[in-house]
Every structure is written in structure tokens, then in C-alpha cells.
PDB file of N, CA and C in Angstrom:
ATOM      1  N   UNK P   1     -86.868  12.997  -4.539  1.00 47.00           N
ATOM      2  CA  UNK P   1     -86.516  12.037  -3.510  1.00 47.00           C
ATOM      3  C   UNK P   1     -87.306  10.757  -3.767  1.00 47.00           C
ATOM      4  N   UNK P   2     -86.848   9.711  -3.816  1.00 52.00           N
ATOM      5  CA  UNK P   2     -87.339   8.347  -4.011  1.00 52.00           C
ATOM      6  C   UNK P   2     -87.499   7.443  -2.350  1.00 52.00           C
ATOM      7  N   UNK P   3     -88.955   6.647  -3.241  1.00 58.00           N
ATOM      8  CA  UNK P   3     -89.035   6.025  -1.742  1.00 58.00           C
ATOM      9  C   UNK P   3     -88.809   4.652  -1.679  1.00 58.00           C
ATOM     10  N   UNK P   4     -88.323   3.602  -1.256  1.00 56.00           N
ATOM     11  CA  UNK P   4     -88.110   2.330  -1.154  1.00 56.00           C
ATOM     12  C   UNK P   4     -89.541   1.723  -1.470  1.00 56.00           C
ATOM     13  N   UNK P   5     -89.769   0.811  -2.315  1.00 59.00           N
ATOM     14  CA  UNK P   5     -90.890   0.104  -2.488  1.00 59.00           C
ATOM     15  C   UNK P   5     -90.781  -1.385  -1.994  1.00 59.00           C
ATOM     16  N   UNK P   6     -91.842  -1.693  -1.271  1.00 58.00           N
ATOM     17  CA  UNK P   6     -91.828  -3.120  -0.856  1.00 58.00           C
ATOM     18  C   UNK P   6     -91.766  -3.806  -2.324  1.00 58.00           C
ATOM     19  N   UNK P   7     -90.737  -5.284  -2.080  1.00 58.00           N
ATOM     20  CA  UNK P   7     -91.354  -6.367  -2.674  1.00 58.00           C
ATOM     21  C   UNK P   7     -92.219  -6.727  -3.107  1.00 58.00           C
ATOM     22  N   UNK P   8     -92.943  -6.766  -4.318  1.00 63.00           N
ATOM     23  CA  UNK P   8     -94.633  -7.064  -4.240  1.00 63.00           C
ATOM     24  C   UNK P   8     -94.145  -8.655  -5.122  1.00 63.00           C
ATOM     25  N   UNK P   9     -95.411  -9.547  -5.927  1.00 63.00           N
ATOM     26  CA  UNK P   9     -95.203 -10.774  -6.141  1.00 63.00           C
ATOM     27  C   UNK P   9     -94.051 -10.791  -7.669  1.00 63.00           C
ATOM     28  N   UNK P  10     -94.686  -9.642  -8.426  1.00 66.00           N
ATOM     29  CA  UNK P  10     -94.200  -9.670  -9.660  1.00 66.00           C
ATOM     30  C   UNK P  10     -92.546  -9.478  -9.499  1.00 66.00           C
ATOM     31  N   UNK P  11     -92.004  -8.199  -8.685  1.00 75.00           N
ATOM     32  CA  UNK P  11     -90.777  -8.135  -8.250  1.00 75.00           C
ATOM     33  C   UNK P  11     -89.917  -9.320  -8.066  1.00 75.00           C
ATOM     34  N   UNK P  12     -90.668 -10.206  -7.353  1.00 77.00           N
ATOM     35  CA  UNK P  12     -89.892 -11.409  -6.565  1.00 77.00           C
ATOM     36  C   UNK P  12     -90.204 -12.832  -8.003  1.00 77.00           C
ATOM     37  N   UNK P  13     -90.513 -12.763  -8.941  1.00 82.00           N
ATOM     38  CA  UNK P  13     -90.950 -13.389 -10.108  1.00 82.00           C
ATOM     39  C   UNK P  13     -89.981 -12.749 -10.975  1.00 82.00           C
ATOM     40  N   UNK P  14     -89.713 -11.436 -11.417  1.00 82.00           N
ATOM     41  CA  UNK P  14     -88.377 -11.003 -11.985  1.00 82.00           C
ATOM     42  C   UNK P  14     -87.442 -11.725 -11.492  1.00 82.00           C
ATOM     43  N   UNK P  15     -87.130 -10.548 -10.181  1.00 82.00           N
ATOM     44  CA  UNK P  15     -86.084 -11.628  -9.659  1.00 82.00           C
ATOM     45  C   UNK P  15     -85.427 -13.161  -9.511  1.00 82.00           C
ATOM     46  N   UNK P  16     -86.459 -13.864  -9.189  1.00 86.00           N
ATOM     47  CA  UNK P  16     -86.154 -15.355  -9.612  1.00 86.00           C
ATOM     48  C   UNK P  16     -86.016 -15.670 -11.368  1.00 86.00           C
ATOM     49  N   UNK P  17     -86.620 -14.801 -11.958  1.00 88.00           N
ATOM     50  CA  UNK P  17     -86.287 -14.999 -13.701  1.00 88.00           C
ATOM     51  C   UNK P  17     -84.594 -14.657 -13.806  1.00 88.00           C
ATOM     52  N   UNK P  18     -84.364 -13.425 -13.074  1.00 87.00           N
ATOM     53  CA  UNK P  18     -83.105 -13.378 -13.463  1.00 87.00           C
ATOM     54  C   UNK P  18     -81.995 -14.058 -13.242  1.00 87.00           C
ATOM     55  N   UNK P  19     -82.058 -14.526 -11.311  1.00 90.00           N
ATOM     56  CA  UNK P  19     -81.265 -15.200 -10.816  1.00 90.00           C
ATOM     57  C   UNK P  19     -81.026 -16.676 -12.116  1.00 90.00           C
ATOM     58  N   UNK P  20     -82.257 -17.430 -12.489  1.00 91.00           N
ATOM     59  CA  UNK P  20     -82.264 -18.569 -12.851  1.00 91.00           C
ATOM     60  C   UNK P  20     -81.436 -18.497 -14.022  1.00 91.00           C
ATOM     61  N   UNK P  21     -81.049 -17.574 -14.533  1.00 90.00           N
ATOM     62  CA  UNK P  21     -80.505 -16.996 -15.933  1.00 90.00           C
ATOM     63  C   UNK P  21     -79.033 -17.169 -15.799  1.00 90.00           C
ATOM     64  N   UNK P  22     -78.752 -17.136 -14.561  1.00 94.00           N
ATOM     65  CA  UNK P  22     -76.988 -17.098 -14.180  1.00 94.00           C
ATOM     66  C   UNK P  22     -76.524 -18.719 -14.200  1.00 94.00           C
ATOM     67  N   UNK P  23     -75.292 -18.422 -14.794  1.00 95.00           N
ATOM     68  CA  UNK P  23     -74.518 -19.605 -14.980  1.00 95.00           C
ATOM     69  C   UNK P  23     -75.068 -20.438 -13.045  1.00 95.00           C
ATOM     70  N   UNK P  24     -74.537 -21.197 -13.066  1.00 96.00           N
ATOM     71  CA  UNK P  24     -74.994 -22.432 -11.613  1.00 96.00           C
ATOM     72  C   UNK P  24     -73.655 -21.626 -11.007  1.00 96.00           C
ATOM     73  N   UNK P  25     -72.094 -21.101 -11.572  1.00 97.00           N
ATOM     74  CA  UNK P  25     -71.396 -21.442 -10.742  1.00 97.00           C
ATOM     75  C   UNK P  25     -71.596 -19.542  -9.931  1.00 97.00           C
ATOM     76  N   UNK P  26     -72.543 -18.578 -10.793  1.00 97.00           N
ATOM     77  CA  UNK P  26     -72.314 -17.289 -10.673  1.00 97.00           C
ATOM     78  C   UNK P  26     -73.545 -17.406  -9.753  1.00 97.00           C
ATOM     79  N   UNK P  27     -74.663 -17.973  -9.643  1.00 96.00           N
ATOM     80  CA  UNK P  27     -75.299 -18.147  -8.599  1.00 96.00           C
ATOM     81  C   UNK P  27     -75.109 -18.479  -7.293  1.00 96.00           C
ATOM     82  N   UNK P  28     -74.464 -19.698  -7.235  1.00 97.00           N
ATOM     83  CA  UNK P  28     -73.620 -20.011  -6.349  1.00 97.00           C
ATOM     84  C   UNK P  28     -72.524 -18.770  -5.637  1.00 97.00           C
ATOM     85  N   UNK P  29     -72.163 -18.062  -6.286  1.00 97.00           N
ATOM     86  CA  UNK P  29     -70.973 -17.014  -6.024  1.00 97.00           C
ATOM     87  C   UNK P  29     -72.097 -16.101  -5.143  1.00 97.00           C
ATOM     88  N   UNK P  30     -73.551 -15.531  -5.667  1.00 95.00           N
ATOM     89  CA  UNK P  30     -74.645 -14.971  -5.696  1.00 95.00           C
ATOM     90  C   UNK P  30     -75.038 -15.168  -4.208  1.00 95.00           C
ATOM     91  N   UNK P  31     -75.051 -16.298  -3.942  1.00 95.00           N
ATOM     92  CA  UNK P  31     -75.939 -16.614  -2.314  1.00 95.00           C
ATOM     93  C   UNK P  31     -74.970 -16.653  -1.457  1.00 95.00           C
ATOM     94  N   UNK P  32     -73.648 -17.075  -1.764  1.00 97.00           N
ATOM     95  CA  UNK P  32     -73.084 -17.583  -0.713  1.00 97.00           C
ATOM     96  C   UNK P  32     -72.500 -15.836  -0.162  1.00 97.00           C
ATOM     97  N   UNK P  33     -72.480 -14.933  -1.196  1.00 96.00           N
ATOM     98  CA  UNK P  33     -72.162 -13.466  -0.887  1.00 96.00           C
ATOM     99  C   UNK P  33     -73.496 -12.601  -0.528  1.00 96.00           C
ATOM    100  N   UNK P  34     -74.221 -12.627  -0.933  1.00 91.00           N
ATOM    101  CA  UNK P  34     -75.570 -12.083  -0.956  1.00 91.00           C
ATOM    102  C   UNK P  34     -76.528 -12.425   0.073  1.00 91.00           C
ATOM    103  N   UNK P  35     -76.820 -13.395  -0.462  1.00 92.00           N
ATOM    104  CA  UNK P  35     -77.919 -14.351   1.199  1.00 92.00           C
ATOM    105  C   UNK P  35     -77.154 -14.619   2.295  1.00 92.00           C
ATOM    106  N   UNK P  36     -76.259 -15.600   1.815  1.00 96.00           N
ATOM    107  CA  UNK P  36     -75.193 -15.508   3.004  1.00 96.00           C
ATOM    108  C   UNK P  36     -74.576 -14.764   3.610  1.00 96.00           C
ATOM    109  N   UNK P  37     -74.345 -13.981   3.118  1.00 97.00           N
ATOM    110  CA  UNK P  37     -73.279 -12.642   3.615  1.00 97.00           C
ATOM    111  C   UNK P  37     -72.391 -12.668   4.149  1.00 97.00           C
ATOM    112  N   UNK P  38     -71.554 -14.166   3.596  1.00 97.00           N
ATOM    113  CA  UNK P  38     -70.532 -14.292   3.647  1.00 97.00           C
ATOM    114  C   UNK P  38     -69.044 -13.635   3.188  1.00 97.00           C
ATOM    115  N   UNK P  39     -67.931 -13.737   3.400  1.00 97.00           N
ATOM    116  CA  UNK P  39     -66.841 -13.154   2.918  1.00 97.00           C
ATOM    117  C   UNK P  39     -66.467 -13.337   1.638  1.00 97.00           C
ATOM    118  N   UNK P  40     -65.800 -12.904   0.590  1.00 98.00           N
ATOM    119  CA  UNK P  40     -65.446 -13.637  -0.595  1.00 98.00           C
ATOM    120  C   UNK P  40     -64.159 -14.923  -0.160  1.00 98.00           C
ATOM    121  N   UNK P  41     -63.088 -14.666   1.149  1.00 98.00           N
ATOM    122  CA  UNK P  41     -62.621 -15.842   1.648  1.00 98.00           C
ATOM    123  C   UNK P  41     -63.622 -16.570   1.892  1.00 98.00           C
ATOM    124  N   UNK P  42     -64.956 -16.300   2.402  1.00 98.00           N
ATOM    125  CA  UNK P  42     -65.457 -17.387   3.178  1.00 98.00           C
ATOM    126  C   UNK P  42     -66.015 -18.211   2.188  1.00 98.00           C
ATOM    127  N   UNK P  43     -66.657 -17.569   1.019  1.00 98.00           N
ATOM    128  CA  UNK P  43     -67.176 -18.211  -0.153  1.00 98.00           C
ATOM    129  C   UNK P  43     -66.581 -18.810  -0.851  1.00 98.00           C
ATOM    130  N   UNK P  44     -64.869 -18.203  -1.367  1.00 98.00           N
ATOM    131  CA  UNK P  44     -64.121 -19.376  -1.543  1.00 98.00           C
ATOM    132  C   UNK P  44     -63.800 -20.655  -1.432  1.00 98.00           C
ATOM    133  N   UNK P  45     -63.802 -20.622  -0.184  1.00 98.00           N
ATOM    134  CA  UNK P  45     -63.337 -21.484   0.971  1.00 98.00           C
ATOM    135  C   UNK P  45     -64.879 -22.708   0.622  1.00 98.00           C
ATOM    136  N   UNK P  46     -65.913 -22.363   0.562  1.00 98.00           N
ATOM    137  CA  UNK P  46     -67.141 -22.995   0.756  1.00 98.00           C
ATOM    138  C   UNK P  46     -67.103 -23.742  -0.847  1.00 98.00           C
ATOM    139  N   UNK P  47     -67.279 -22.716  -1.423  1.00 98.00           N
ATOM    140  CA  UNK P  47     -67.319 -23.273  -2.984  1.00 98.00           C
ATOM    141  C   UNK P  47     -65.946 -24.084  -3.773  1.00 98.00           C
ATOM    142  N   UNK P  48     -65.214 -24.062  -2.954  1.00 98.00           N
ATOM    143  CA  UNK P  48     -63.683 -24.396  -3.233  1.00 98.00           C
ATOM    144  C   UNK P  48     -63.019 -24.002  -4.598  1.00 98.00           C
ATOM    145  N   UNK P  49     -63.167 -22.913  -4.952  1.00 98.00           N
ATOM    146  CA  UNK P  49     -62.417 -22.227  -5.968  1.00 98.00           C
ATOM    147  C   UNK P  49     -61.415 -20.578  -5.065  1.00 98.00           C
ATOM    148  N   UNK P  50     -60.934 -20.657  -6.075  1.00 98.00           N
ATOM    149  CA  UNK P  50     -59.808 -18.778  -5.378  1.00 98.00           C
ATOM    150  C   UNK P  50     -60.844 -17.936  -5.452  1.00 98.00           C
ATOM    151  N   UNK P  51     -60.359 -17.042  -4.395  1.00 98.00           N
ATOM    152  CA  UNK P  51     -60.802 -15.917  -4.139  1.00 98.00           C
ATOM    153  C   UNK P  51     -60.957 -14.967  -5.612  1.00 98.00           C
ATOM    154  N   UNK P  52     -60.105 -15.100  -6.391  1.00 98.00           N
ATOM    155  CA  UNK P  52     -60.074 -14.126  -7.453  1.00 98.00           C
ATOM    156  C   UNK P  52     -61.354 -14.328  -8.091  1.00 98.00           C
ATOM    157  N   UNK P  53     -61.242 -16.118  -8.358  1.00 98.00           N
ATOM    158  CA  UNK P  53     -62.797 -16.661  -9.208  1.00 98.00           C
ATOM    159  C   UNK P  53     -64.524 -16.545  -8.597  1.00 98.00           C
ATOM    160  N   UNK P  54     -64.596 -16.184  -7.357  1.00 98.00           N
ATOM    161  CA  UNK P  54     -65.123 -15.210  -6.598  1.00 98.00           C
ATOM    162  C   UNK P  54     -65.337 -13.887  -7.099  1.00 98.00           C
ATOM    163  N   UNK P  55     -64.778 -12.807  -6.792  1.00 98.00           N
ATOM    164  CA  UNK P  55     -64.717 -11.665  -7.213  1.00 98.00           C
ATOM    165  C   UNK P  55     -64.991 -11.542  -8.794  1.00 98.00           C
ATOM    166  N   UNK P  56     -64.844 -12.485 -10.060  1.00 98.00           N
ATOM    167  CA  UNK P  56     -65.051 -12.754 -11.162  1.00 98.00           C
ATOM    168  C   UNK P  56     -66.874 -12.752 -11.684  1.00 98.00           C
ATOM    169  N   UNK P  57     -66.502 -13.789 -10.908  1.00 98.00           N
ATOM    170  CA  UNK P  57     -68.211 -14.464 -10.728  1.00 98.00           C
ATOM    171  C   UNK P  57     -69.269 -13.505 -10.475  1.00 98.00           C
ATOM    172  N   UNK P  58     -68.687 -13.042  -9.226  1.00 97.00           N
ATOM    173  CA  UNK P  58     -69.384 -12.147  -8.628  1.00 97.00           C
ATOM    174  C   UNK P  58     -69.686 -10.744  -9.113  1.00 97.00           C
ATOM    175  N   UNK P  59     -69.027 -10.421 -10.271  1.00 96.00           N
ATOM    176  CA  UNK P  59     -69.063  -9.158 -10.764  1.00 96.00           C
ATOM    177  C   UNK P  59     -69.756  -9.271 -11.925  1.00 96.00           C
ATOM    178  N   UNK P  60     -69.660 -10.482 -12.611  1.00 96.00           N
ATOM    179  CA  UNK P  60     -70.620 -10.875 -14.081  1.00 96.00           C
ATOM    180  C   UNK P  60     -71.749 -10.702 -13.594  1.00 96.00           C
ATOM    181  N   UNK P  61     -72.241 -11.630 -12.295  1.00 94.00           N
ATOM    182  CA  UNK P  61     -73.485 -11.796 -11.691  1.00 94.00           C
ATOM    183  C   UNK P  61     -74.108 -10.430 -11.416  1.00 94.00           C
ATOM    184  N   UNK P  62     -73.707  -9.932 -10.833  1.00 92.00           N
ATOM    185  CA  UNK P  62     -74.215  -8.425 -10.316  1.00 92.00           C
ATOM    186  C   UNK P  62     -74.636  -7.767 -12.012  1.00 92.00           C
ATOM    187  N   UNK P  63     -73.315  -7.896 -12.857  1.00 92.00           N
ATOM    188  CA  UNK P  63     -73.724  -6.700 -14.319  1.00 92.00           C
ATOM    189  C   UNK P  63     -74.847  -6.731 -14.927  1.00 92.00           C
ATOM    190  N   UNK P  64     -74.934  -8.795 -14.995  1.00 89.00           N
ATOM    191  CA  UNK P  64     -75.713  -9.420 -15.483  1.00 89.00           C
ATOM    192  C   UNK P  64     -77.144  -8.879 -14.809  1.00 89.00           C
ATOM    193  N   UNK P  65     -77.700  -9.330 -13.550  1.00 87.00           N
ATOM    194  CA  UNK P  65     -78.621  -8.974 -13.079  1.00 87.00           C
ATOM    195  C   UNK P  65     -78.872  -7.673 -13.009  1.00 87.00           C
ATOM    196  N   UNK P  66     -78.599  -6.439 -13.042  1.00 86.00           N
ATOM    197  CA  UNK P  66     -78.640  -4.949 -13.112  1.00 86.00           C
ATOM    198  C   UNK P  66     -79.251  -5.033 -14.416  1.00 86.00           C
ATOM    199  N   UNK P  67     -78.300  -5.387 -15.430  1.00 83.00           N
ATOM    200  CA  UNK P  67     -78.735  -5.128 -16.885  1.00 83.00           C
ATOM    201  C   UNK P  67     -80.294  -5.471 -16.868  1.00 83.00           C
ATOM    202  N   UNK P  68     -80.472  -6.741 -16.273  1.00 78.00           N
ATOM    203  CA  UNK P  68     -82.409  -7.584 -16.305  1.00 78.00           C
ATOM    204  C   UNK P  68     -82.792  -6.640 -15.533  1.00 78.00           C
ATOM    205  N   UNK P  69     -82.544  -5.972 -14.063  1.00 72.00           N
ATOM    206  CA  UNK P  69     -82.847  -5.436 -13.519  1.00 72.00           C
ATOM    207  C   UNK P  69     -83.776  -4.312 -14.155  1.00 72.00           C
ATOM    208  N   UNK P  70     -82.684  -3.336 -15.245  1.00 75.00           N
ATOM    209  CA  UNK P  70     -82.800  -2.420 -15.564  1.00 75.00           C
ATOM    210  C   UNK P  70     -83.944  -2.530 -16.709  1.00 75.00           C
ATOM    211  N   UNK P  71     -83.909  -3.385 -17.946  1.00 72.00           N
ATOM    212  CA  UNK P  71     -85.325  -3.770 -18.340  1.00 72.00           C
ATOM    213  C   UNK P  71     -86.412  -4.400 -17.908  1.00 72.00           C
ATOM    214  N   UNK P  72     -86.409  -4.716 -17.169  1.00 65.00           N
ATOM    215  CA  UNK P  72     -88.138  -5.229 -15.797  1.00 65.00           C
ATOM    216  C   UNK P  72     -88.302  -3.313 -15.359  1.00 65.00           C
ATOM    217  N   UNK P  73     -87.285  -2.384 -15.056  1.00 65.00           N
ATOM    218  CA  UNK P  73     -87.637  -1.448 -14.948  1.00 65.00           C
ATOM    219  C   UNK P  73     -88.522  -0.678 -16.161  1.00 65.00           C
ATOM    220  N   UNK P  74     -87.830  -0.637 -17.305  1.00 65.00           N
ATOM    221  CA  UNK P  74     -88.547   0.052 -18.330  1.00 65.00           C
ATOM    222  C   UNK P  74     -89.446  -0.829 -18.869  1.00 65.00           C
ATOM    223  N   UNK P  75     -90.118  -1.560 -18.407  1.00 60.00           N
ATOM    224  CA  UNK P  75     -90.960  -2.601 -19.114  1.00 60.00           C
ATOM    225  C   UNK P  75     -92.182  -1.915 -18.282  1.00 60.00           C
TER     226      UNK P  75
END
């Protein structure tokens, strides 16, 4: 059984390494779904591209960051 670990500084220093790594427009896709927690209409709508290019974005972004994710893990 695994336990949730707080945030510590280095975590949140990955993290910003990885985010910064994403194209501007897959970041963008990134907050306005993520931080925002907005809709993919609503993010559309905000970023003014289709919904599809949304869901696009948004799925590179996620692979992308997992993959960094996953080596900051084995590191």
C-alpha cells in the first residue's frame, strides 16, 4: 500500500523543469485544464482553437510529462 507524499522543494523544481519543456501552446492546454479546471469546451473557447486541438495538446502534454515524471522517479 502506498502513501501520498507531500510536495517537498525538489518535487515542485522537477515539476516546473518539466512543465517549461512543453511546447507554449501544450502548456497553455496544461493550465487552462489542470489549474483551471476548466472544460476542454471551456479551454477551447479561452485559447481559441477546436476542441479536438485541445484534447491533442492535452494528451502529448500529459505523455510528455509522465515520461519526465517517470525518470525524476528513477533518478
Amino acid at each position: 500500500m502506498s502513501t501520498l507524499q507531500p510536495p517537498v522543494a525538489a518535487n515542485r523544481d522537477d515539476l516546473r523543469s518539466l512543465l517549461g519543456a512543453l511546447d507554449p501552446g501544450d502548456r497553455a492546454v496544461v493550465r487552462e485544464l489542470h489549474l483551471l479546471r476548466s472544460t476542454p469546451g471551456e479551454a477551447a473557447a479561452a485559447l481559441g482553437i477546436p476542441v479536438a486541438e485541445v484534447h491533442r495538446r492535452a494528451t502529448r502534454a500529459v505523455r510528455l510529462l509522465s515520461r519526465g515524471a517517470r525518470q525524476f522517479d528513477a533518478a
